PDB file of C-alpha atoms and ligand atoms in Angstrom:
ATOM      1  CA  MET A   1      -0.046  -0.232  -0.118  1.00  0.00           C
ATOM      2  CA  LYS A   2       1.216   3.664  -0.750  1.00  0.00           C
ATOM      3  CA  VAL A   3       1.486   5.768   2.439  1.00  0.00           C
ATOM      4  CA  PHE A   4      -1.079   7.967   0.779  1.00  0.00           C
ATOM      5  CA  ASP A   5      -3.610   5.745  -0.863  1.00  0.00           C
ATOM      6  CA  PRO A   6      -6.694   6.798   1.004  1.00  0.00           C
ATOM      7  CA  ILE A   7      -8.622   4.762   3.665  1.00  0.00           C
ATOM      8  CA  GLN A   8     -12.586   4.668   4.346  1.00  0.00           C
ATOM      9  CA  PHE A   9     -14.537   4.328   7.097  1.00  0.00           C
ATOM     10  CA  PRO A  10     -18.584   3.772   7.635  1.00  0.00           C
ATOM     11  CA  VAL A  11     -20.368   6.736   9.273  1.00  0.00           C
ATOM     12  CA  ILE A  12     -21.867   4.935  12.102  1.00  0.00           C
ATOM     13  CA  GLY A  13     -24.505   7.521  12.755  1.00  0.00           C
ATOM     14  CA  VAL A  14     -24.688  12.138  13.215  1.00  0.00           C
ATOM     15  CA  MET A  15     -24.457  14.361  15.968  1.00  0.00           C
ATOM     16  CA  HIS A  16     -27.657  16.359  16.784  1.00  0.00           C
ATOM     17  CA  SER A  17     -26.822  19.201  19.038  1.00  0.00           C
ATOM     18  CA  PRO A  18     -27.722  22.854  19.374  1.00  0.00           C
ATOM     19  CA  PHE A  19     -24.234  23.951  18.102  1.00  0.00           C
ATOM     20  CA  ARG A  20     -25.584  24.925  14.686  1.00  0.00           C
ATOM     21  CA  GLU A  21     -22.752  26.518  13.214  1.00  0.00           C
ATOM     22  CA  LYS A  22     -19.260  26.173  13.607  1.00  0.00           C
ATOM     23  CA  PHE A  23     -19.092  30.178  15.247  1.00  0.00           C
ATOM     24  CA  GLY A  24     -19.616  29.602  19.135  1.00  0.00           C
ATOM     25  CA  ILE A  25     -18.597  25.935  19.183  1.00  0.00           C
ATOM     26  CA  PRO A  26     -16.148  25.289  22.229  1.00  0.00           C
ATOM     27  CA  ARG A  27     -12.578  24.754  20.670  1.00  0.00           C
ATOM     28  CA  GLN A  28     -12.318  21.760  22.979  1.00  0.00           C
ATOM     29  CA  PRO A  29     -14.881  19.483  24.818  1.00  0.00           C
ATOM     30  CA  ASN A  30     -15.777  19.545  28.352  1.00  0.00           C
ATOM     31  CA  LEU A  31     -15.538  23.168  29.087  1.00  0.00           C
ATOM     32  CA  VAL A  32     -19.553  23.201  29.012  1.00  0.00           C
ATOM     33  CA  ASP A  33     -22.431  20.868  29.731  1.00  0.00           C
ATOM     34  CA  VAL A  34     -24.481  21.420  26.882  1.00  0.00           C
ATOM     35  CA  GLU A  35     -26.633  18.494  26.267  1.00  0.00           C
ATOM     36  CA  SER A  36     -26.604  16.626  21.969  1.00  0.00           C
ATOM     37  CA  TYR A  37     -27.044  12.487  21.081  1.00  0.00           C
ATOM     38  CA  ILE A  38     -25.829  10.978  18.327  1.00  0.00           C
ATOM     39  CA  GLU A  39     -28.635   8.782  16.698  1.00  0.00           C
ATOM     40  CA  PHE A  40     -26.821   5.548  14.967  1.00  0.00           C
ATOM     41  CA  HIS A  41     -27.607   4.242  11.381  1.00  0.00           C
ATOM     42  CA  SER A  42     -27.908   0.831  10.310  1.00  0.00           C
ATOM     43  CA  PRO A  43     -26.603  -1.587  11.474  1.00  0.00           C
ATOM     44  CA  TYR A  44     -25.443   0.080  14.413  1.00  0.00           C
ATOM     45  CA  ASN A  45     -28.889   0.893  15.260  1.00  0.00           C
ATOM     46  CA  ASP A  46     -27.784  -2.427  17.880  1.00  0.00           C
ATOM     47  CA  LEU A  47     -28.264  -1.658  21.004  1.00  0.00           C
ATOM     48  CA  SER A  48     -26.479  -5.306  22.385  1.00  0.00           C
ATOM     49  CA  ALA A  49     -23.827  -2.801  20.049  1.00  0.00           C
ATOM     50  CA  PHE A  50     -23.917  -1.148  23.492  1.00  0.00           C
ATOM     51  CA  GLU A  51     -23.469  -2.940  26.160  1.00  0.00           C
ATOM     52  CA  GLY A  52     -21.534  -2.476  28.938  1.00  0.00           C
ATOM     53  CA  ILE A  53     -21.139   1.276  27.928  1.00  0.00           C
ATOM     54  CA  GLU A  54     -23.575   1.915  30.964  1.00  0.00           C
ATOM     55  CA  GLU A  55     -20.334   1.315  33.521  1.00  0.00           C
ATOM     56  CA  PHE A  56     -18.233   4.073  31.649  1.00  0.00           C
ATOM     57  CA  SER A  57     -18.555   7.800  32.562  1.00  0.00           C
ATOM     58  CA  HIS A  58     -17.306   9.300  29.525  1.00  0.00           C
ATOM     59  CA  LEU A  59     -16.796   8.264  26.483  1.00  0.00           C
ATOM     60  CA  TRP A  60     -13.529   9.462  23.373  1.00  0.00           C
ATOM     61  CA  LEU A  61     -15.808   9.983  20.203  1.00  0.00           C
ATOM     62  CA  LEU A  62     -13.763  10.274  16.934  1.00  0.00           C
ATOM     63  CA  TRP A  63     -15.623  12.033  14.026  1.00  0.00           C
ATOM     64  CA  ASN A  64     -15.083  13.477  10.544  1.00  0.00           C
ATOM     65  CA  PHE A  65     -14.449  17.416  10.700  1.00  0.00           C
ATOM     66  CA  HIS A  66     -16.850  17.731   7.510  1.00  0.00           C
ATOM     67  CA  GLU A  67     -17.679  21.132   7.422  1.00  0.00           C
ATOM     68  CA  ASN A  68     -14.023  22.151   6.692  1.00  0.00           C
ATOM     69  CA  LYS A  69     -13.397  24.894   4.491  1.00  0.00           C
ATOM     70  CA  GLN A  70     -10.402  23.721   3.074  1.00  0.00           C
ATOM     71  CA  ALA A  71     -10.688  20.581   1.409  1.00  0.00           C
ATOM     72  CA  SER A  72      -8.304  17.888   3.260  1.00  0.00           C
ATOM     73  CA  SER A  73      -6.917  17.190  -0.191  1.00  0.00           C
ATOM     74  CA  SER A  74      -5.779  20.329  -0.416  1.00  0.00           C
ATOM     75  CA  LYS A  75      -1.338  21.426   0.218  1.00  0.00           C
ATOM     76  CA  PHE A  76      -0.442  19.616   3.590  1.00  0.00           C
ATOM     77  CA  ARG A  77       0.160  23.292   5.425  1.00  0.00           C
ATOM     78  CA  PRO A  78       2.914  21.703   8.342  1.00  0.00           C
ATOM     79  CA  GLN A  79       2.391  24.991  10.274  1.00  0.00           C
ATOM     80  CA  VAL A  80      -1.031  26.166  11.559  1.00  0.00           C
ATOM     81  CA  ARG A  81      -2.004  29.400  14.186  1.00  0.00           C
ATOM     82  CA  PRO A  82      -3.853  28.263  17.353  1.00  0.00           C
ATOM     83  CA  PRO A  83      -6.405  30.497  18.337  1.00  0.00           C
ATOM     84  CA  ARG A  84      -4.911  29.628  21.923  1.00  0.00           C
ATOM     85  CA  LEU A  85      -1.614  31.658  21.172  1.00  0.00           C
ATOM     86  CA  GLY A  86      -3.460  34.722  20.096  1.00  0.00           C
ATOM     87  CA  GLY A  87      -3.685  34.079  16.377  1.00  0.00           C
ATOM     88  CA  ASN A  88      -0.214  35.327  15.301  1.00  0.00           C
ATOM     89  CA  GLU A  89       2.047  32.590  16.380  1.00  0.00           C
ATOM     90  CA  LYS A  90       2.663  29.194  14.776  1.00  0.00           C
ATOM     91  CA  LYS A  91       2.767  25.809  15.738  1.00  0.00           C
ATOM     92  CA  GLY A  92       3.398  22.537  13.260  1.00  0.00           C
ATOM     93  CA  ILE A  93       0.190  21.314  13.488  1.00  0.00           C
ATOM     94  CA  PHE A  94       1.197  18.205  14.817  1.00  0.00           C
ATOM     95  CA  ALA A  95       1.308  20.088  18.211  1.00  0.00           C
ATOM     96  CA  THR A  96      -2.173  21.504  17.838  1.00  0.00           C
ATOM     97  CA  ARG A  97      -5.636  20.315  17.658  1.00  0.00           C
ATOM     98  CA  SER A  98      -6.459  21.740  14.302  1.00  0.00           C
ATOM     99  CA  MET A  99      -8.947  20.696  12.305  1.00  0.00           C
ATOM    100  CA  TYR A 100      -7.009  21.336   8.955  1.00  0.00           C
ATOM    101  CA  ARG A 101      -4.925  18.050   9.344  1.00  0.00           C
ATOM    102  CA  PRO A 102      -4.048  15.535   6.668  1.00  0.00           C
ATOM    103  CA  ALA A 103      -6.847  13.007   8.292  1.00  0.00           C
ATOM    104  CA  PRO A 104      -9.771  15.627   9.115  1.00  0.00           C
ATOM    105  CA  ILE A 105     -10.261  13.168  12.163  1.00  0.00           C
ATOM    106  CA  GLY A 106     -11.617  15.003  15.517  1.00  0.00           C
ATOM    107  CA  MET A 107     -11.000  13.578  19.038  1.00  0.00           C
ATOM    108  CA  SER A 108     -13.087  14.405  22.083  1.00  0.00           C
ATOM    109  CA  VAL A 109     -13.406  12.928  25.671  1.00  0.00           C
ATOM    110  CA  VAL A 110     -17.609  13.707  26.476  1.00  0.00           C
ATOM    111  CA  LYS A 111     -19.636  12.700  29.499  1.00  0.00           C
ATOM    112  CA  ARG A 112     -21.650   9.695  28.622  1.00  0.00           C
ATOM    113  CA  VAL A 113     -25.750  10.586  29.548  1.00  0.00           C
ATOM    114  CA  ARG A 114     -28.653   7.625  28.312  1.00  0.00           C
ATOM    115  CA  VAL A 115     -28.684   5.477  25.374  1.00  0.00           C
ATOM    116  CA  GLU A 116     -31.795   5.213  23.886  1.00  0.00           C
ATOM    117  CA  LYS A 117     -33.632   3.258  21.789  1.00  0.00           C
ATOM    118  CA  CYS A 118     -36.797   3.954  20.546  1.00  0.00           C
ATOM    119  CA  LYS A 119     -38.331   1.992  17.415  1.00  0.00           C
ATOM    120  CA  ASN A 120     -35.457   1.714  15.218  1.00  0.00           C
ATOM    121  CA  THR A 121     -33.162   4.584  16.371  1.00  0.00           C
ATOM    122  CA  VAL A 122     -30.385   4.405  19.315  1.00  0.00           C
ATOM    123  CA  ARG A 123     -29.600   7.637  20.766  1.00  0.00           C
ATOM    124  CA  LEU A 124     -26.624   7.991  23.028  1.00  0.00           C
ATOM    125  CA  TYR A 125     -27.532  11.290  24.514  1.00  0.00           C
ATOM    126  CA  VAL A 126     -23.597  13.038  26.247  1.00  0.00           C
ATOM    127  CA  THR A 127     -22.882  16.398  27.555  1.00  0.00           C
ATOM    128  CA  GLY A 128     -19.498  18.664  26.677  1.00  0.00           C
ATOM    129  CA  SER A 129     -19.253  17.519  23.197  1.00  0.00           C
ATOM    130  CA  ASP A 130     -17.411  20.785  20.460  1.00  0.00           C
ATOM    131  CA  LEU A 131     -19.807  18.766  17.853  1.00  0.00           C
ATOM    132  CA  LEU A 132     -20.627  20.658  15.217  1.00  0.00           C
ATOM    133  CA  HIS A 133     -25.199  19.803  14.265  1.00  0.00           C
ATOM    134  CA  GLY A 134     -24.469  17.093  11.285  1.00  0.00           C
ATOM    135  CA  THR A 135     -20.894  16.163  12.029  1.00  0.00           C
ATOM    136  CA  PRO A 136     -20.699  12.189  10.911  1.00  0.00           C
ATOM    137  CA  ILE A 137     -19.096  10.321  13.942  1.00  0.00           C
ATOM    138  CA  LEU A 138     -16.310   7.186  12.810  1.00  0.00           C
ATOM    139  CA  ASP A 139     -16.064   5.854  16.797  1.00  0.00           C
ATOM    140  CA  ILE A 140     -16.761   4.863  20.146  1.00  0.00           C
ATOM    141  CA  LYS A 141     -14.450   4.133  22.800  1.00  0.00           C
ATOM    142  CA  PRO A 142     -14.497   4.025  26.161  1.00  0.00           C
ATOM    143  CA  TYR A 143     -12.462   6.842  28.453  1.00  0.00           C
ATOM    144  CA  ILE A 144     -10.093   4.614  30.446  1.00  0.00           C
ATOM    145  CA  VAL A 145      -9.100   6.856  33.658  1.00  0.00           C
ATOM    146  CA  TYR A 146      -5.903   4.148  34.325  1.00  0.00           C
ATOM    147  CA  SER A 147      -4.084   4.972  30.772  1.00  0.00           C
ATOM    148  CA  ASP A 148      -6.271   8.089  29.211  1.00  0.00           C
ATOM    149  CA  ALA A 149      -5.708  10.410  32.589  1.00  0.00           C
ATOM    150  CA  VAL A 150      -2.577  11.504  33.047  1.00  0.00           C
ATOM    151  CA  THR A 151      -2.220  13.690  35.587  1.00  0.00           C
ATOM    152  CA  GLU A 152       1.449  14.804  35.507  1.00  0.00           C
ATOM    153  CA  ALA A 153       0.897  15.497  32.007  1.00  0.00           C
ATOM    154  CA  LEU A 154       2.219  18.982  30.242  1.00  0.00           C
ATOM    155  CA  SER A 155       0.225  20.703  27.716  1.00  0.00           C
ATOM    156  CA  GLY A 156       2.527  23.575  26.175  1.00  0.00           C
ATOM    157  CA  TYR A 157       0.567  26.387  25.188  1.00  0.00           C
ATOM    158  CA  ALA A 158      -2.656  25.232  25.995  1.00  0.00           C
ATOM    159  CA  MET A 159      -1.838  23.985  29.957  1.00  0.00           C
ATOM    160  CA  ASP A 160      -4.590  25.648  31.758  1.00  0.00           C
ATOM    161  CA  GLU A 161      -8.865  26.035  31.143  1.00  0.00           C
ATOM    162  CA  PRO A 162      -9.139  29.274  28.811  1.00  0.00           C
ATOM    163  CA  ASN A 163      -9.952  32.366  30.866  1.00  0.00           C
ATOM    164  CA  LYS A 164     -14.187  32.534  31.112  1.00  0.00           C
ATOM    165  CA  LYS A 165     -15.723  35.883  30.742  1.00  0.00           C
ATOM    166  CA  THR A 166     -19.141  37.022  33.051  1.00  0.00           C
ATOM    167  CA  VAL A 167     -21.572  37.544  30.851  1.00  0.00           C
ATOM    168  CA  ILE A 168     -24.489  40.131  31.012  1.00  0.00           C
ATOM    169  CA  TRP A 169     -27.502  40.616  29.366  1.00  0.00           C
ATOM    170  CA  GLU A 170     -29.081  44.199  28.393  1.00  0.00           C
ATOM    171  CA  SER A 171     -32.302  44.748  29.264  1.00  0.00           C
ATOM    172  CA  ILE A 172     -33.930  44.434  25.773  1.00  0.00           C
ATOM    173  CA  ALA A 173     -32.527  40.877  25.712  1.00  0.00           C
ATOM    174  CA  LYS A 174     -33.576  40.281  28.965  1.00  0.00           C
ATOM    175  CA  HIS A 175     -37.007  40.828  28.148  1.00  0.00           C
ATOM    176  CA  GLN A 176     -37.133  38.871  25.092  1.00  0.00           C
ATOM    177  CA  GLN A 177     -35.924  36.183  27.106  1.00  0.00           C
ATOM    178  CA  GLU A 178     -38.748  36.250  29.451  1.00  0.00           C
ATOM    179  CA  ILE A 179     -41.674  36.175  26.718  1.00  0.00           C
ATOM    180  CA  LEU A 180     -39.332  33.171  25.555  1.00  0.00           C
ATOM    181  CA  LEU A 181     -39.846  31.415  29.017  1.00  0.00           C
ATOM    182  CA  ARG A 182     -43.112  32.456  29.077  1.00  0.00           C
ATOM    183  CA  GLU A 183     -43.935  31.314  26.123  1.00  0.00           C
ATOM    184  CA  ASN A 184     -42.120  27.350  26.627  1.00  0.00           C
ATOM    185  CA  GLN A 185     -39.024  27.915  24.356  1.00  0.00           C
ATOM    186  CA  LEU A 186     -36.587  28.807  25.979  1.00  0.00           C
ATOM    187  CA  THR A 187     -35.938  27.034  29.300  1.00  0.00           C
ATOM    188  CA  PRO A 188     -33.094  28.372  31.933  1.00  0.00           C
ATOM    189  CA  LYS A 189     -31.005  24.848  30.711  1.00  0.00           C
ATOM    190  CA  ILE A 190     -31.159  26.297  27.376  1.00  0.00           C
ATOM    191  CA  ILE A 191     -30.188  29.632  29.239  1.00  0.00           C
ATOM    192  CA  HIS A 192     -27.173  28.329  30.945  1.00  0.00           C
ATOM    193  CA  SER A 193     -25.735  26.648  28.549  1.00  0.00           C
ATOM    194  CA  ILE A 194     -25.879  30.072  26.075  1.00  0.00           C
ATOM    195  CA  GLU A 195     -23.938  31.675  29.083  1.00  0.00           C
ATOM    196  CA  GLN A 196     -21.263  29.068  29.001  1.00  0.00           C
ATOM    197  CA  VAL A 197     -20.415  29.255  25.601  1.00  0.00           C
ATOM    198  CA  LEU A 198     -20.365  33.034  25.488  1.00  0.00           C
ATOM    199  CA  SER A 199     -18.056  32.678  28.072  1.00  0.00           C
ATOM    200  CA  LEU A 200     -15.445  31.368  26.405  1.00  0.00           C
ATOM    201  CA  ASP A 201     -15.904  33.957  24.415  1.00  0.00           C
ATOM    202  CA  PRO A 202     -15.769  32.546  20.496  1.00  0.00           C
ATOM    203  CA  ARG A 203     -15.017  35.999  18.454  1.00  0.00           C
ATOM    204  CA  PRO A 204     -11.741  35.062  16.708  1.00  0.00           C
ATOM    205  CA  ALA A 205      -8.327  35.597  18.714  1.00  0.00           C
ATOM    206  CA  TYR A 206      -7.727  38.397  16.410  1.00  0.00           C
ATOM    207  CA  GLN A 207     -10.455  40.323  16.937  1.00  0.00           C
ATOM    208  CA  ASN A 208     -10.642  42.989  20.107  1.00  0.00           C
ATOM    209  CA  ASP A 209     -13.299  45.653  17.935  1.00  0.00           C
ATOM    210  CA  GLU A 210     -15.940  46.783  20.795  1.00  0.00           C
ATOM    211  CA  GLN A 211     -17.951  48.354  18.599  1.00  0.00           C
ATOM    212  CA  ARG A 212     -18.824  45.313  16.645  1.00  0.00           C
ATOM    213  CA  ILE A 213     -21.933  43.114  17.215  1.00  0.00           C
ATOM    214  CA  TYR A 214     -21.780  39.331  17.093  1.00  0.00           C
ATOM    215  CA  GLY A 215     -24.462  36.819  16.003  1.00  0.00           C
ATOM    216  CA  MET A 216     -24.378  33.080  17.175  1.00  0.00           C
ATOM    217  CA  LYS A 217     -27.187  30.387  16.701  1.00  0.00           C
ATOM    218  CA  PHE A 218     -27.766  28.262  19.346  1.00  0.00           C
ATOM    219  CA  ASP A 219     -30.572  25.600  19.074  1.00  0.00           C
ATOM    220  CA  ILE A 220     -32.859  27.689  17.284  1.00  0.00           C
ATOM    221  CA  PHE A 221     -31.755  30.695  18.541  1.00  0.00           C
ATOM    222  CA  ASP A 222     -30.295  33.553  17.587  1.00  0.00           C
ATOM    223  CA  VAL A 223     -28.335  35.764  20.175  1.00  0.00           C
ATOM    224  CA  ARG A 224     -26.452  38.800  19.477  1.00  0.00           C
ATOM    225  CA  PHE A 225     -23.899  40.251  21.390  1.00  0.00           C
ATOM    226  CA  THR A 226     -21.255  42.519  22.569  1.00  0.00           C
ATOM    227  CA  VAL A 227     -17.992  42.257  24.493  1.00  0.00           C
ATOM    228  CA  ILE A 228     -16.342  44.868  26.009  1.00  0.00           C
ATOM    229  CA  CYS A 229     -13.328  44.142  28.251  1.00  0.00           C
ATOM    230  CA  ASP A 230     -13.858  40.792  30.188  1.00  0.00           C
ATOM    231  CA  TYR A 231     -17.357  40.888  30.416  1.00  0.00           C
ATOM    232  CA  ILE A 232     -19.824  39.625  27.142  1.00  0.00           C
ATOM    233  CA  HIS A 233     -23.248  41.452  26.728  1.00  0.00           C
ATOM    234  CA  ILE A 234     -26.184  40.257  25.438  1.00  0.00           C
ATOM    235  CA  VAL A 235     -28.330  42.227  23.399  1.00  0.00           C
ATOM    236  CA  GLU A 236     -30.781  40.229  21.468  1.00  0.00           C
ATOM    237  CA  ILE A 237     -32.541  36.814  21.850  1.00  0.00           C
ATOM    238  CA  ILE A 238     -34.681  35.772  18.902  1.00  0.00           C
ATOM    239  CA  THR A 239     -36.449  32.317  17.365  1.00  0.00           C
TER     240      THR A 239
HETATM  241  N1  SAH B   1     -12.082  18.031  20.389  1.00  0.00           N
HETATM  242  C1  SAH B   1     -11.286  17.918  18.774  1.00  0.00           C
HETATM  243  C2  SAH B   1     -11.515  19.558  17.943  1.00  0.00           C
HETATM  244  C3  SAH B   1     -10.551  20.325  18.054  1.00  0.00           C
HETATM  245  S1  SAH B   1     -11.532  21.839  17.196  1.00  0.00           S
HETATM  246  C4  SAH B   1      -9.903  17.618  18.819  1.00  0.00           C
HETATM  247  O1  SAH B   1      -9.692  17.875  19.519  1.00  0.00           O
HETATM  248  O2  SAH B   1     -10.140  16.943  17.435  1.00  0.00           O
HETATM  249  C5  SAH B   1     -12.846  22.559  17.688  1.00  0.00           C
HETATM  250  C6  SAH B   1     -13.313  23.131  16.657  1.00  0.00           C
HETATM  251  O3  SAH B   1     -13.880  22.109  15.595  1.00  0.00           O
HETATM  252  C7  SAH B   1     -14.795  23.719  17.391  1.00  0.00           C
HETATM  253  O4  SAH B   1     -14.223  24.817  17.689  1.00  0.00           O
HETATM  254  C8  SAH B   1     -15.433  23.997  16.253  1.00  0.00           C
HETATM  255  O5  SAH B   1     -15.466  24.847  15.705  1.00  0.00           O
HETATM  256  C9  SAH B   1     -15.036  22.616  15.061  1.00  0.00           C
HETATM  257  N2  SAH B   1     -16.415  21.791  14.238  1.00  0.00           N
HETATM  258  C10 SAH B   1     -17.080  20.602  15.680  1.00  0.00           C
HETATM  259  N3  SAH B   1     -17.483  20.383  14.455  1.00  0.00           N
HETATM  260  C11 SAH B   1     -16.888  20.028  13.227  1.00  0.00           C
HETATM  261  C12 SAH B   1     -16.955  20.073  11.972  1.00  0.00           C
HETATM  262  N4  SAH B   1     -18.070  18.625  11.658  1.00  0.00           N
HETATM  263  N5  SAH B   1     -16.597  20.259  10.551  1.00  0.00           N
HETATM  264  C13 SAH B   1     -15.806  20.585  10.859  1.00  0.00           C
HETATM  265  N6  SAH B   1     -14.932  21.623  11.998  1.00  0.00           N
HETATM  266  C14 SAH B   1     -16.200  20.925  13.004  1.00  0.00           C
END
């Protein structure tokens, strides 16, 4: 086999998540406790394939960066600018978690919630995923503490969790929030998720324009916000 022969894998299922666009998705898993589920395709929608999974609190998801703008067949770029470094310092691709890599495969540790069977479908509910809605899932593996959790590990430029900002609802947004809550469109859980996601400041690393209003889609909602110093101001939430 030539090293550059492509390999094909089956897609076992698809992610259903409130992250309807890339903007706003945490840059790593486990930073927010947003719930999502994987729906499995036939023949992987077989409950016996999940037997024993309830013994594991966390799982590895292996998945495909299917929404990459730049095709993985395009020219190999050995260096990228991690957002964590402000977007102006380069690192070797293999020293980053960039989505633009030779094989567009993502890996994420998530918390298992439950497996559900309903008619012909099997759903695996998880929290903490950083996957876009519609992401093809390649595999699920249990997270094994004695081997996967390396307590003395060094993580270079990504040693600590990113700083979180304080989220403030401006008066108009607060009013819209109350109406949506009354109409049962919004729930306290979704509000909490939106606040968690925004506290991570999803803006591209190199942007710091206090005049600019950003829009993020989350579930059925459009959330607009500005960032001033260490505060995220939500100015609008609409469906
Ligand atoms: N934990 C993973 C992902 C790191 S990059 C890993 O280490 O492999 C995480 C980013 O991938 C998210 O912030 C989001 O912008 C992007 N992303 C999520 N799902 C995607 C998809 N299906 N296609 C392309 N990009 C995606």
